[in-house]
PDB file of C-alpha atoms in Angstrom:
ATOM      1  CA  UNK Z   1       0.000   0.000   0.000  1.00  0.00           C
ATOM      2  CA  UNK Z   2       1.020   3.570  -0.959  1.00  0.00           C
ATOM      3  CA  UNK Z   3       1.897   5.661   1.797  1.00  0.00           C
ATOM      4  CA  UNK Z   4       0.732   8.795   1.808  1.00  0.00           C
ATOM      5  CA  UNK Z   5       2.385  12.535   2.741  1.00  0.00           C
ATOM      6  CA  UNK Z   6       0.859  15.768   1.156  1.00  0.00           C
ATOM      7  CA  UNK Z   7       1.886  17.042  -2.078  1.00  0.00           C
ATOM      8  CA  UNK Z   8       0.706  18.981  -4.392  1.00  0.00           C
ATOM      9  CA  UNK Z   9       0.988  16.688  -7.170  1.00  0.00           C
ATOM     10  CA  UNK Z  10       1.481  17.739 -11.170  1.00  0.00           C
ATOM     11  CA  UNK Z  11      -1.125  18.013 -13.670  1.00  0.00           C
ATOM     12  CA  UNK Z  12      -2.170  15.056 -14.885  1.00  0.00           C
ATOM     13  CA  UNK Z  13      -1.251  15.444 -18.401  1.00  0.00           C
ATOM     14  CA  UNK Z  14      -4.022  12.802 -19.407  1.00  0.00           C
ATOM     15  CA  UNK Z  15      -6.800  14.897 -18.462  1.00  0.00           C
ATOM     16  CA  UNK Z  16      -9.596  15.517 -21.064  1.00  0.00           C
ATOM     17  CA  UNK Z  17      -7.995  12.175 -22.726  1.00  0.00           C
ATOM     18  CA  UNK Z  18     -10.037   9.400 -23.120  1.00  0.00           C
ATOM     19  CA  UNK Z  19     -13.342   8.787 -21.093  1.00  0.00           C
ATOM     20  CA  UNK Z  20     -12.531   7.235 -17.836  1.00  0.00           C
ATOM     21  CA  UNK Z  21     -12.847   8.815 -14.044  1.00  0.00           C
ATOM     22  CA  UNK Z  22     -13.899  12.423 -14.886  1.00  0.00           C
ATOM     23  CA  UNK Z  23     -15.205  11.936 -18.615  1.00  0.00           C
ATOM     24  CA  UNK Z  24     -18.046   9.853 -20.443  1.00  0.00           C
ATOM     25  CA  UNK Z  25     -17.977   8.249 -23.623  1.00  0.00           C
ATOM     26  CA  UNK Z  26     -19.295  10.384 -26.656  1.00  0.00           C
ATOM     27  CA  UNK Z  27     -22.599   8.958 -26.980  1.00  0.00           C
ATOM     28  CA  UNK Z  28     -23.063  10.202 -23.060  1.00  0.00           C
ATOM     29  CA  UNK Z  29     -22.290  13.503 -24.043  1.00  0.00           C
ATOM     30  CA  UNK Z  30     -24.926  13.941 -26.718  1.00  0.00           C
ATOM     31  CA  UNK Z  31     -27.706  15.849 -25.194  1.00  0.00           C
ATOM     32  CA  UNK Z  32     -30.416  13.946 -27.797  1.00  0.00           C
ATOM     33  CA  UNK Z  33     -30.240  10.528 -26.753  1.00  0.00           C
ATOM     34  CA  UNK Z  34     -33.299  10.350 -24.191  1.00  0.00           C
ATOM     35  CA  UNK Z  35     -36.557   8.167 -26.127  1.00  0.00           C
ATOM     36  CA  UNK Z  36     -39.432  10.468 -26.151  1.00  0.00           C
ATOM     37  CA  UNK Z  37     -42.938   9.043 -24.392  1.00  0.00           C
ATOM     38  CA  UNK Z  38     -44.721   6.465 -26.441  1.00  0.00           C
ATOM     39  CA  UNK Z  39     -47.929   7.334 -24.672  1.00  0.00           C
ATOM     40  CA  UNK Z  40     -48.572   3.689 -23.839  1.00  0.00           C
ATOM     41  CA  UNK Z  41     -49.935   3.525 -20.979  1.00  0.00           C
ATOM     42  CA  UNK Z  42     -47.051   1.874 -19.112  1.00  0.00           C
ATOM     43  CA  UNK Z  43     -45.710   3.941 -15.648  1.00  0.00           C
ATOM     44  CA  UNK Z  44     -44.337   7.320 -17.166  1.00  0.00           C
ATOM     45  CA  UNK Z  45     -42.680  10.015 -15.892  1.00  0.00           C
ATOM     46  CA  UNK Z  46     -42.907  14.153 -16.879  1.00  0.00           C
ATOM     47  CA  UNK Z  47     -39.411  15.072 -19.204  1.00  0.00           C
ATOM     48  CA  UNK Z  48     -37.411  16.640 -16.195  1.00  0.00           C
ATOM     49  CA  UNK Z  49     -38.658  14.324 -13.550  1.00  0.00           C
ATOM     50  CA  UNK Z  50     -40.799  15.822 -11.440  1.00  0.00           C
ATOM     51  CA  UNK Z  51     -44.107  14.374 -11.738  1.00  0.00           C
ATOM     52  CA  UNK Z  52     -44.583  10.565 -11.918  1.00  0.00           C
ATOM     53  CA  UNK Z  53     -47.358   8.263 -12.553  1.00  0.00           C
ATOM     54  CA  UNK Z  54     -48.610   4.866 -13.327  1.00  0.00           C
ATOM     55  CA  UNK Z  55     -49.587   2.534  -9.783  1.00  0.00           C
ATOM     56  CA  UNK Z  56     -46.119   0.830  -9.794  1.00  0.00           C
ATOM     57  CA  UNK Z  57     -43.973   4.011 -10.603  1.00  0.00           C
ATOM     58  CA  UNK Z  58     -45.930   6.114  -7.605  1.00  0.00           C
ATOM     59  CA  UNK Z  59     -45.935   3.469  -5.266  1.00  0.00           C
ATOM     60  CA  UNK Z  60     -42.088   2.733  -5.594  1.00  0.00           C
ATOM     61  CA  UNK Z  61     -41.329   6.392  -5.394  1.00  0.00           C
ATOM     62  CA  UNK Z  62     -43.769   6.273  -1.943  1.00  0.00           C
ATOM     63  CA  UNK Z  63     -41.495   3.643  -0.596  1.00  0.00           C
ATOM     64  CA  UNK Z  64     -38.194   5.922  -0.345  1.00  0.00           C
ATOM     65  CA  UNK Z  65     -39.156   8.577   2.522  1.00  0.00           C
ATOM     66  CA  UNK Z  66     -38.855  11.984   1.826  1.00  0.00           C
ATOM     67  CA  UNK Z  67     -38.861  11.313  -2.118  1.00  0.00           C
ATOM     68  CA  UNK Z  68     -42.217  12.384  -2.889  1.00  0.00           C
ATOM     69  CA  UNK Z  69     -44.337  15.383  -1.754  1.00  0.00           C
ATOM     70  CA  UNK Z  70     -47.564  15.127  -3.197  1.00  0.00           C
ATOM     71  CA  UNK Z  71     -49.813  12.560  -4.761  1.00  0.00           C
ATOM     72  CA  UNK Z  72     -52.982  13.164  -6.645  1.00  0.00           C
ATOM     73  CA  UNK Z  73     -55.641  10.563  -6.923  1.00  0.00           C
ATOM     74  CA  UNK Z  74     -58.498  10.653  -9.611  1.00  0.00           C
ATOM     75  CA  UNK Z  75     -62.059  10.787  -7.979  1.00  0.00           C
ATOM     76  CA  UNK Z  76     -63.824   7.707  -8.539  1.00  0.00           C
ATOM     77  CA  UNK Z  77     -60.607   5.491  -8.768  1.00  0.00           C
ATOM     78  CA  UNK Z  78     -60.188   2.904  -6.787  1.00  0.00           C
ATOM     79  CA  UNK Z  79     -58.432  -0.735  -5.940  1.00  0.00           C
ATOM     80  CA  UNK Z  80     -56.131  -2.522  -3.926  1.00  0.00           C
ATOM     81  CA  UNK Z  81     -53.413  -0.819  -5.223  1.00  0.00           C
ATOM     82  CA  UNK Z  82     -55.055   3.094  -5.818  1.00  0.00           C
ATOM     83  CA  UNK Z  83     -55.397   1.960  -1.901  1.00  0.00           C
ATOM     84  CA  UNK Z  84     -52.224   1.137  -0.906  1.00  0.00           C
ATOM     85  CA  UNK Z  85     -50.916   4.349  -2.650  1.00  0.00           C
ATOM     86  CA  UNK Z  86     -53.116   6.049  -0.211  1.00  0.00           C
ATOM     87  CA  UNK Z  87     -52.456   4.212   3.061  1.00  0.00           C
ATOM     88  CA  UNK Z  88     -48.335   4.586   2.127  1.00  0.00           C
ATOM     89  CA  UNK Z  89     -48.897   8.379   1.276  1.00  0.00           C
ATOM     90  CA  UNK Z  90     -50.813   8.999   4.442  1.00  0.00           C
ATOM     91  CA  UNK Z  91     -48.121   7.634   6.529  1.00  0.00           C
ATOM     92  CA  UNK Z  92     -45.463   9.255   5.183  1.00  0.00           C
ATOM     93  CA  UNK Z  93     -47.029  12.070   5.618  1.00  0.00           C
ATOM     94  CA  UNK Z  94     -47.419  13.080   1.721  1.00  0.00           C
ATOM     95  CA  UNK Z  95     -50.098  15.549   0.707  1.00  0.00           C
ATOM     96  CA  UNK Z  96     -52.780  13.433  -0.447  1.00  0.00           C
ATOM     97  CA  UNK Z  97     -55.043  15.009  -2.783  1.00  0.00           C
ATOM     98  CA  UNK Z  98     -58.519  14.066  -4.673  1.00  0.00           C
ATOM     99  CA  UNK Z  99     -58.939  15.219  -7.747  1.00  0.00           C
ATOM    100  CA  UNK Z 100     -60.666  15.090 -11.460  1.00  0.00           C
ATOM    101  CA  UNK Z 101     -59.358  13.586 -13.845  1.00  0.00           C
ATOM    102  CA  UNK Z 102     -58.605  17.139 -15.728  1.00  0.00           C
ATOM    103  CA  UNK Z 103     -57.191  18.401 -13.098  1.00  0.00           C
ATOM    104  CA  UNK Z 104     -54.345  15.472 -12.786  1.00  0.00           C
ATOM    105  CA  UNK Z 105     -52.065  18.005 -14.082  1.00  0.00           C
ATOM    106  CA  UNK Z 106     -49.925  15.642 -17.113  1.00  0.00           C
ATOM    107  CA  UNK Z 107     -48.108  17.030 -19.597  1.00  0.00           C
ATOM    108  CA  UNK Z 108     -48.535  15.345 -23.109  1.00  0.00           C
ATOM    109  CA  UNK Z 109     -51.128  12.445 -23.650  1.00  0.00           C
ATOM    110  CA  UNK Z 110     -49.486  10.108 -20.291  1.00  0.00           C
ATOM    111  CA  UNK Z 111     -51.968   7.697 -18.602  1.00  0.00           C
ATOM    112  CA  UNK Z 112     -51.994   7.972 -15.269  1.00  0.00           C
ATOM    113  CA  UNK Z 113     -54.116   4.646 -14.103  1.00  0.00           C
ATOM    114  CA  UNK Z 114     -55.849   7.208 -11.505  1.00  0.00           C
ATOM    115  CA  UNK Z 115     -52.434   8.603  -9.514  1.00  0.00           C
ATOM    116  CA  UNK Z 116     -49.615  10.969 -10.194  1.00  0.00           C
ATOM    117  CA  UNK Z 117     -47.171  11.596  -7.509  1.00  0.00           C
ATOM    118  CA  UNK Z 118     -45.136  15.087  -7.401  1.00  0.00           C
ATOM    119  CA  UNK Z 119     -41.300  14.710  -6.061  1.00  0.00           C
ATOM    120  CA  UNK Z 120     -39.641  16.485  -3.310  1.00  0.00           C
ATOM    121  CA  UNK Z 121     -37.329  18.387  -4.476  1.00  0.00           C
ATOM    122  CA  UNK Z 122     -34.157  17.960  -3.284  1.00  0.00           C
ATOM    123  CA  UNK Z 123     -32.627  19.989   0.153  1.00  0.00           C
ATOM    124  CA  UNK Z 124     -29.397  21.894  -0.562  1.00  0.00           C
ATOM    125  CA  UNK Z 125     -27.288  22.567   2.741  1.00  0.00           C
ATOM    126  CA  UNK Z 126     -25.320  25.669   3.596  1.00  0.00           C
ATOM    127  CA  UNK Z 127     -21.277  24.428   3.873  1.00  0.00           C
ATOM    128  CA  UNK Z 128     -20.664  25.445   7.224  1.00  0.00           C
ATOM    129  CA  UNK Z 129     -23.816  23.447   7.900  1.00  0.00           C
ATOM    130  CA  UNK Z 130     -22.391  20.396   6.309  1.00  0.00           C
ATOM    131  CA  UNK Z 131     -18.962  20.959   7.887  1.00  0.00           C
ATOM    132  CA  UNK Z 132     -20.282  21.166  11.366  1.00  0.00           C
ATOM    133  CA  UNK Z 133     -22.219  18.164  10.651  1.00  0.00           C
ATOM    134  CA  UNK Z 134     -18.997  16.434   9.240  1.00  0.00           C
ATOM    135  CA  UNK Z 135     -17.654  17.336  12.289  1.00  0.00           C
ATOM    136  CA  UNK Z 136     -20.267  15.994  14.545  1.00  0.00           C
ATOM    137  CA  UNK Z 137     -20.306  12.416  12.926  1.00  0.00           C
ATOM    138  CA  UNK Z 138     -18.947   9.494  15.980  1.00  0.00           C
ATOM    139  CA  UNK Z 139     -16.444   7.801  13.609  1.00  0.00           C
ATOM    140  CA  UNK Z 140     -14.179  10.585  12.974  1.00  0.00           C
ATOM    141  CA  UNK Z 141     -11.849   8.682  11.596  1.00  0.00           C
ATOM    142  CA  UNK Z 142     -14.025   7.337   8.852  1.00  0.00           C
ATOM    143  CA  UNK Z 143     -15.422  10.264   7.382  1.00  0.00           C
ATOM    144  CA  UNK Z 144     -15.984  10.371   3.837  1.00  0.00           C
ATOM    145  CA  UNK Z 145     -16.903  12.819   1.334  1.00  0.00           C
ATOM    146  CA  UNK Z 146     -17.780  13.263  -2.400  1.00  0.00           C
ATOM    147  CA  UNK Z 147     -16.758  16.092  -4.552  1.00  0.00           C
ATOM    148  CA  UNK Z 148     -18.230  16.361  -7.934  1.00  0.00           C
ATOM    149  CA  UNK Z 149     -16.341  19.146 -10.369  1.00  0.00           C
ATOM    150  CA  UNK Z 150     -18.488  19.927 -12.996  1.00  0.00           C
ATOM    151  CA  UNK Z 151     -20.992  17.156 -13.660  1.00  0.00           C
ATOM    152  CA  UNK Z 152     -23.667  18.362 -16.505  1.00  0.00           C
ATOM    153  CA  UNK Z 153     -25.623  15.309 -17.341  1.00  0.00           C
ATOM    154  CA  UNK Z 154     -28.450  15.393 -15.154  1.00  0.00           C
ATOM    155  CA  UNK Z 155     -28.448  11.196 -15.237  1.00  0.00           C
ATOM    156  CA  UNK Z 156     -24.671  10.742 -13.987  1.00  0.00           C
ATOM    157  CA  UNK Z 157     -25.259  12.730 -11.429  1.00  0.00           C
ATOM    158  CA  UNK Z 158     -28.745  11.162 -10.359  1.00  0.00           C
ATOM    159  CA  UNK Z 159     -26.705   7.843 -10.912  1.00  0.00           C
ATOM    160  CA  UNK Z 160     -23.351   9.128  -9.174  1.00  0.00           C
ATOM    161  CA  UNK Z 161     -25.623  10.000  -6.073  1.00  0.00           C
ATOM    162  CA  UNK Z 162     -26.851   7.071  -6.067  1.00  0.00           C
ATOM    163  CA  UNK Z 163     -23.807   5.086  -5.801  1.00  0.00           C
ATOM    164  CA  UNK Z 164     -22.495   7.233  -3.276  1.00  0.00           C
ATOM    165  CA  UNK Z 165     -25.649   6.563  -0.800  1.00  0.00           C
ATOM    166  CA  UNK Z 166     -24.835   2.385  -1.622  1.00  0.00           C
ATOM    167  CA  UNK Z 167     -21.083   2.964  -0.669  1.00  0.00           C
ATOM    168  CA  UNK Z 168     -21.652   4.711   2.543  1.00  0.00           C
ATOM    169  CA  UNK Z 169     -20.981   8.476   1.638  1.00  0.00           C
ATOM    170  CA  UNK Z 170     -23.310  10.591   3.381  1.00  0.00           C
ATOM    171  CA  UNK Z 171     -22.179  14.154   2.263  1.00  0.00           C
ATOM    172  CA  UNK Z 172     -21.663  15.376  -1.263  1.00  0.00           C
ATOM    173  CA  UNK Z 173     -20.422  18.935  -2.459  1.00  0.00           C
ATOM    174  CA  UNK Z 174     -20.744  20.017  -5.869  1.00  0.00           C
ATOM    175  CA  UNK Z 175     -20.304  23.092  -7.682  1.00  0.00           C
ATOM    176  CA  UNK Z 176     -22.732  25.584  -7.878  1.00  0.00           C
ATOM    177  CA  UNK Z 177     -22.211  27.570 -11.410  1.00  0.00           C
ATOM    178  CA  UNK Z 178     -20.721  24.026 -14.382  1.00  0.00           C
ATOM    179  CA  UNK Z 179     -22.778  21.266 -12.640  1.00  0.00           C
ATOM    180  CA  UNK Z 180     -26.219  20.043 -13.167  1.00  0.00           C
ATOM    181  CA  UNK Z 181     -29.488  21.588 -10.962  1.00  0.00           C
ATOM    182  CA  UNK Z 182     -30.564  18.989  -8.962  1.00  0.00           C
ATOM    183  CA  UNK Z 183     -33.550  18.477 -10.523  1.00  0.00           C
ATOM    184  CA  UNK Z 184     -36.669  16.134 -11.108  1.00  0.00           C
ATOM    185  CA  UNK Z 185     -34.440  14.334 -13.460  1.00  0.00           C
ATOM    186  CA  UNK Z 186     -31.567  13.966 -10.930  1.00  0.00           C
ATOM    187  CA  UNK Z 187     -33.913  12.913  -8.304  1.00  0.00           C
ATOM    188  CA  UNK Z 188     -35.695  10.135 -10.354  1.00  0.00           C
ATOM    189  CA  UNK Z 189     -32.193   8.944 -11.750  1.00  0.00           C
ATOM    190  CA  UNK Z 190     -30.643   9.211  -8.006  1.00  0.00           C
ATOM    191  CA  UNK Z 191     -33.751   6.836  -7.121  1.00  0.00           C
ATOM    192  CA  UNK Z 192     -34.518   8.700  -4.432  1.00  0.00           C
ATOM    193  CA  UNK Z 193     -30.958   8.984  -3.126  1.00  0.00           C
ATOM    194  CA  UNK Z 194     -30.701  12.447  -3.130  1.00  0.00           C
ATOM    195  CA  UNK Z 195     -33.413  12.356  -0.026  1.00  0.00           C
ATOM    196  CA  UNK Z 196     -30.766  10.614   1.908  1.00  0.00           C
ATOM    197  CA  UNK Z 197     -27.817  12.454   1.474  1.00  0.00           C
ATOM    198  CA  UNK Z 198     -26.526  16.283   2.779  1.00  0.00           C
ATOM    199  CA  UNK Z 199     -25.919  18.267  -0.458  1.00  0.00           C
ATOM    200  CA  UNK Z 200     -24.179  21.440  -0.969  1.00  0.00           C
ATOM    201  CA  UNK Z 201     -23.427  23.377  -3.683  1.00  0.00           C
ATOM    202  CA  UNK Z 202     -20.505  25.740  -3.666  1.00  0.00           C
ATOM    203  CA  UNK Z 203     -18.698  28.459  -5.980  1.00  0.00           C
ATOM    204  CA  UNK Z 204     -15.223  28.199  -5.132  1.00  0.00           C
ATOM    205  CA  UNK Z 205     -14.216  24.440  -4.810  1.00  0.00           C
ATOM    206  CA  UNK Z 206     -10.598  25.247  -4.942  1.00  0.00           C
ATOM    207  CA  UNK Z 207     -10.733  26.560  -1.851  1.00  0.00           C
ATOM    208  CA  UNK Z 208     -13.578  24.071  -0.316  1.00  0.00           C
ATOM    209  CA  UNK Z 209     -10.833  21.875  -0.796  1.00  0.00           C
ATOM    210  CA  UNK Z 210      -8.205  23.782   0.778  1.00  0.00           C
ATOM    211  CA  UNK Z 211     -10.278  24.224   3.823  1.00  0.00           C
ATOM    212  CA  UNK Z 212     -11.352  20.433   4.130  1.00  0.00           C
ATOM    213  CA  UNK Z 213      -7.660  19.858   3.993  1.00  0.00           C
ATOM    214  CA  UNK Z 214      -7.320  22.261   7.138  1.00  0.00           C
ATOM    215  CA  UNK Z 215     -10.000  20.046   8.683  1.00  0.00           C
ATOM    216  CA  UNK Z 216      -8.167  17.084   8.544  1.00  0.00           C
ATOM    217  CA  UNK Z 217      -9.067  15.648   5.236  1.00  0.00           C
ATOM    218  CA  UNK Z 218      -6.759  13.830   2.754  1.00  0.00           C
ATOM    219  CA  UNK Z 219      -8.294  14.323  -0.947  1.00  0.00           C
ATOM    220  CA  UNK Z 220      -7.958  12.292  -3.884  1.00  0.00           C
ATOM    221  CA  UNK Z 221      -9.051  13.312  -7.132  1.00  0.00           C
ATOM    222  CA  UNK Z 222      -9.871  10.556 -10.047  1.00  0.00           C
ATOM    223  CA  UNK Z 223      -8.083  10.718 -13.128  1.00  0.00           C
ATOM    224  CA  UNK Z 224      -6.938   8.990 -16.452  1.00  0.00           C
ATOM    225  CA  UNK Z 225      -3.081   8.962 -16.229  1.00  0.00           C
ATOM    226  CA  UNK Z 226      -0.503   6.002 -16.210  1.00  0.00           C
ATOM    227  CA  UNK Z 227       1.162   8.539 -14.077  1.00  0.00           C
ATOM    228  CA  UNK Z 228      -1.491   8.477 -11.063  1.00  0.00           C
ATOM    229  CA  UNK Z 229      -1.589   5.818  -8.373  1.00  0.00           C
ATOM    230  CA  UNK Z 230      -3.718   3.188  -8.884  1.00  0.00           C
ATOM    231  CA  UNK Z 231      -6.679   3.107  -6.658  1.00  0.00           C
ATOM    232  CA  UNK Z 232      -5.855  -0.437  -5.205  1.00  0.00           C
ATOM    233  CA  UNK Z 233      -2.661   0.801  -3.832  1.00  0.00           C
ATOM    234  CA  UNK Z 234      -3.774   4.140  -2.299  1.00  0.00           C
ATOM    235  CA  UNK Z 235      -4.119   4.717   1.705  1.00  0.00           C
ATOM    236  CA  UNK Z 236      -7.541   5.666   1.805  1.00  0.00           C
ATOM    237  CA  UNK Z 237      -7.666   5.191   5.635  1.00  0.00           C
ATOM    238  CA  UNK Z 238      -8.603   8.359   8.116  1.00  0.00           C
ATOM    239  CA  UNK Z 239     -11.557  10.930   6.698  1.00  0.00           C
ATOM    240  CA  UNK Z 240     -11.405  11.272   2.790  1.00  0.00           C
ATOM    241  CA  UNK Z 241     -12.247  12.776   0.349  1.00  0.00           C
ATOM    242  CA  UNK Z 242     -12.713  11.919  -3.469  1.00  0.00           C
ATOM    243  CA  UNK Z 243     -12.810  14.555  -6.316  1.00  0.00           C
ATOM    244  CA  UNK Z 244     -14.767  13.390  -9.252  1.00  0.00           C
ATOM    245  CA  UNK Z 245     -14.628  15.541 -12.476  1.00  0.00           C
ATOM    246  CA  UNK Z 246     -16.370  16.535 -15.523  1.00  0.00           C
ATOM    247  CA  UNK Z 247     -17.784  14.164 -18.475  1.00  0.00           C
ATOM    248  CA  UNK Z 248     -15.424  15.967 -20.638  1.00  0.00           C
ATOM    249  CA  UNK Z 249     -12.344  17.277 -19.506  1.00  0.00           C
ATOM    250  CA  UNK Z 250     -12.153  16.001 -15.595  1.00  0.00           C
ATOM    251  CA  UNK Z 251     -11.311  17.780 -12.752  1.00  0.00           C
ATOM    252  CA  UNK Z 252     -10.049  21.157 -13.483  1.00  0.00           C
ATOM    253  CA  UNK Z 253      -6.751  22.720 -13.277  1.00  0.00           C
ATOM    254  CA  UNK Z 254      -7.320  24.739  -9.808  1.00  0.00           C
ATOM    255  CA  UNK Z 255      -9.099  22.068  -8.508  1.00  0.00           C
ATOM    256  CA  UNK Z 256      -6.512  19.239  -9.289  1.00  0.00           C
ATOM    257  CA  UNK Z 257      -3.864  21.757  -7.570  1.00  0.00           C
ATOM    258  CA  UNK Z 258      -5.579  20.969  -4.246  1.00  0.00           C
ATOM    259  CA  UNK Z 259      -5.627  16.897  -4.432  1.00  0.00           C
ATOM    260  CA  UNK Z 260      -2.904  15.520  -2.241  1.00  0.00           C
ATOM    261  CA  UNK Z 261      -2.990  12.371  -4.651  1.00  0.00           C
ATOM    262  CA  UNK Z 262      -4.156  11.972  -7.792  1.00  0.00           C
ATOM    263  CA  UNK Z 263      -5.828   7.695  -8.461  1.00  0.00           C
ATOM    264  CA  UNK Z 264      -6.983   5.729 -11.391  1.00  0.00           C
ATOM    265  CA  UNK Z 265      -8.681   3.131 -12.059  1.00  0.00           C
ATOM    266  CA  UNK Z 266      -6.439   0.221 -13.798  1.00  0.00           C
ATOM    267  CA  UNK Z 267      -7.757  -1.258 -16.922  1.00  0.00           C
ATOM    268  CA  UNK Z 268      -6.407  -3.201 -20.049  1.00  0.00           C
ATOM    269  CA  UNK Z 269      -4.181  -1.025 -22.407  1.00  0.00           C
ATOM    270  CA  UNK Z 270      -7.379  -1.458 -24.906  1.00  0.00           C
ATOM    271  CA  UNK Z 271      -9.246   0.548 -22.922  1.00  0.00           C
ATOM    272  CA  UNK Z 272      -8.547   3.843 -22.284  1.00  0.00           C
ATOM    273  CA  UNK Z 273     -12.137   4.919 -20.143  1.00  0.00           C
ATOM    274  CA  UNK Z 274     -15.193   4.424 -18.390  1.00  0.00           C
ATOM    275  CA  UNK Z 275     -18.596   6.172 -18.067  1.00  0.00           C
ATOM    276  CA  UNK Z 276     -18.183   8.775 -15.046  1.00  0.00           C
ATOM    277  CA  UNK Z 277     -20.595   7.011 -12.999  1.00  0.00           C
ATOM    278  CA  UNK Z 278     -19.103   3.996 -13.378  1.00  0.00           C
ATOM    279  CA  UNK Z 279     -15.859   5.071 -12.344  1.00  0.00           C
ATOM    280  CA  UNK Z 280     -17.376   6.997  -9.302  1.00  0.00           C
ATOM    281  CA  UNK Z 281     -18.992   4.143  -8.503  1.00  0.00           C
ATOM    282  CA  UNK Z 282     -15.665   1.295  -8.408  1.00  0.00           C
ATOM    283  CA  UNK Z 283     -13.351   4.082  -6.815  1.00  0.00           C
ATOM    284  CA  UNK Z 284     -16.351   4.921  -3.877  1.00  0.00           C
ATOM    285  CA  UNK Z 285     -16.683   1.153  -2.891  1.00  0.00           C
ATOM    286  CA  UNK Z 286     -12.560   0.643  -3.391  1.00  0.00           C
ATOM    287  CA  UNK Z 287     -12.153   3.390  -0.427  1.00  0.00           C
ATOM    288  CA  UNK Z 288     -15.000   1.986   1.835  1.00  0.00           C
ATOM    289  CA  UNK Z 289     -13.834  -1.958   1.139  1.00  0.00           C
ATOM    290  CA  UNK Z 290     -12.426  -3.381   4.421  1.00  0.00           C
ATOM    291  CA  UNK Z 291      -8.771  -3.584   5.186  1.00  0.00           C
TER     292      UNK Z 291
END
């Protein structure tokens, strides 16, 4: 195993090449490639995610507190599972709302089967907020903590999120002015992750960084680079933190300045990259994998 000391390290000069830990293949940077509503009548959901519907789609969405915060229910409908909806929706503590059928609110020509369920949007926490709640958590010593530089498609992050909530990561800061909104489309991609975790959004990550370091914090950022240190050699012990960068061009310049070490993810010399979420996802449960 590496040890560790801090260093600024040197640009990775394989930044912006290839696909892997900070960059997506081309297809995942083409903005057209969602398939538009076939109107069928299967469990649908509104273009930027914030309204589902359909009885299986609503009721899943129910099941992860603090995901949804409304349902509507047609008048007249009714059934075991219209009923379960309501019984789930009315324990969580959901508006509940009864409604005609033209007042169900859909966009386009979606069928409903008699519910559509609004989601919460997602909470955004001040960074002193999240620090002193960093700062707070029992195991000191096992702290960990996501940084996302520049993520724009709204699905990595959704699916980076919720990767992070499976490995164990709790807090996530992202920037504020290149990165995604966390939006419906976020949310519904996240699968309700986002309701579990402490986001914060920030303008100056640079020196986030910096003053995470003064906290205590050793931070790794993901690149491609035969030059980094492979992520099954690095010392992720003590609280961490892991710097995940853009689709396109990774983690930027000012930002890379402020990783004590720079990781990769090892892979055969015909293969040069990996979707961003993918990569976020192998190098999250790498650092939380016993010892």
């Amino acid at each position: 195993m590496h040890h560790r000391g801090r260093a600024v390290p040197a640009a990775a000069h394989a930044l912006g090449r290839g696909r892997g830990a900070g960059a997506v293949s081309p297809a995942d940077r083409r903005s057209g490639r969602r398939r538009p509503s076939s109107g069928s009548g299967k469990a649908e959901q509104a273009a930027d995610g914030t309204l589902i519907w359909g009885l299986n789609s609503v009721l899943e969405a129910l099941r992860i507190p603090g995901s949804v915060s409304e349902v509507l229910v047609q008048r007249g409908k009714g059934g075991p599972r219209i009923q379960a909806i309501i019984d789930l929706a009315r324990e969580r503590r959901v508006r509940l709302r009864f409604v005609d059928a033209d007042r169900m609110g859909l966009p386009g020509h979606g069928r409903h089967q008699g519910v559509v369920a609004r989601r919460a949007a997602a909470r955004l926490y001040p960074l002193a907020e999240l620090l002193d709640h960093l700062a707070s958590t029992p195991d000191r010593d096992n702290r960990r903590l996501l940084v996302l530089d520049s993520i724009q498609d709204p699905r990595n992050l959704g699916s980076i999120l919720r990767s992070a909530v499976a490995a164990g990561f709790d807090h996530v800061i992202m920037t504020r002015e290149r990165s995604a909104p966390v939006t419906g489309t976020v949310v519904r991609a996240s699968a309700g992750a986002t309701a579990r975790l402490r986001l914060c959004q920030v303008v100056n990550l640079a020196e986030t960084l910096k003053l995470l370091k003064e906290k205590g914090f050793w931070v790794y950022g993901a690149v491609v680079s035969p030059d980094a240190l492979s992520i099954y050699e690095a010392d992720f012990s003590g609280p961490v933190c892991l710097v995940i960068g853009s689709e396109g061009k990774g983690i930027r310049p000012l930002v890379q300045r402020q990783c004590d070490h720079l990781v990769t993810i090892p892979m055969r010399a015909d293969l040069d990259s990996l979707n961003v979420s993918v990569a976020a996802a192998i190098i999250m449960f790498e650092m939380v994998r016993p010892r």
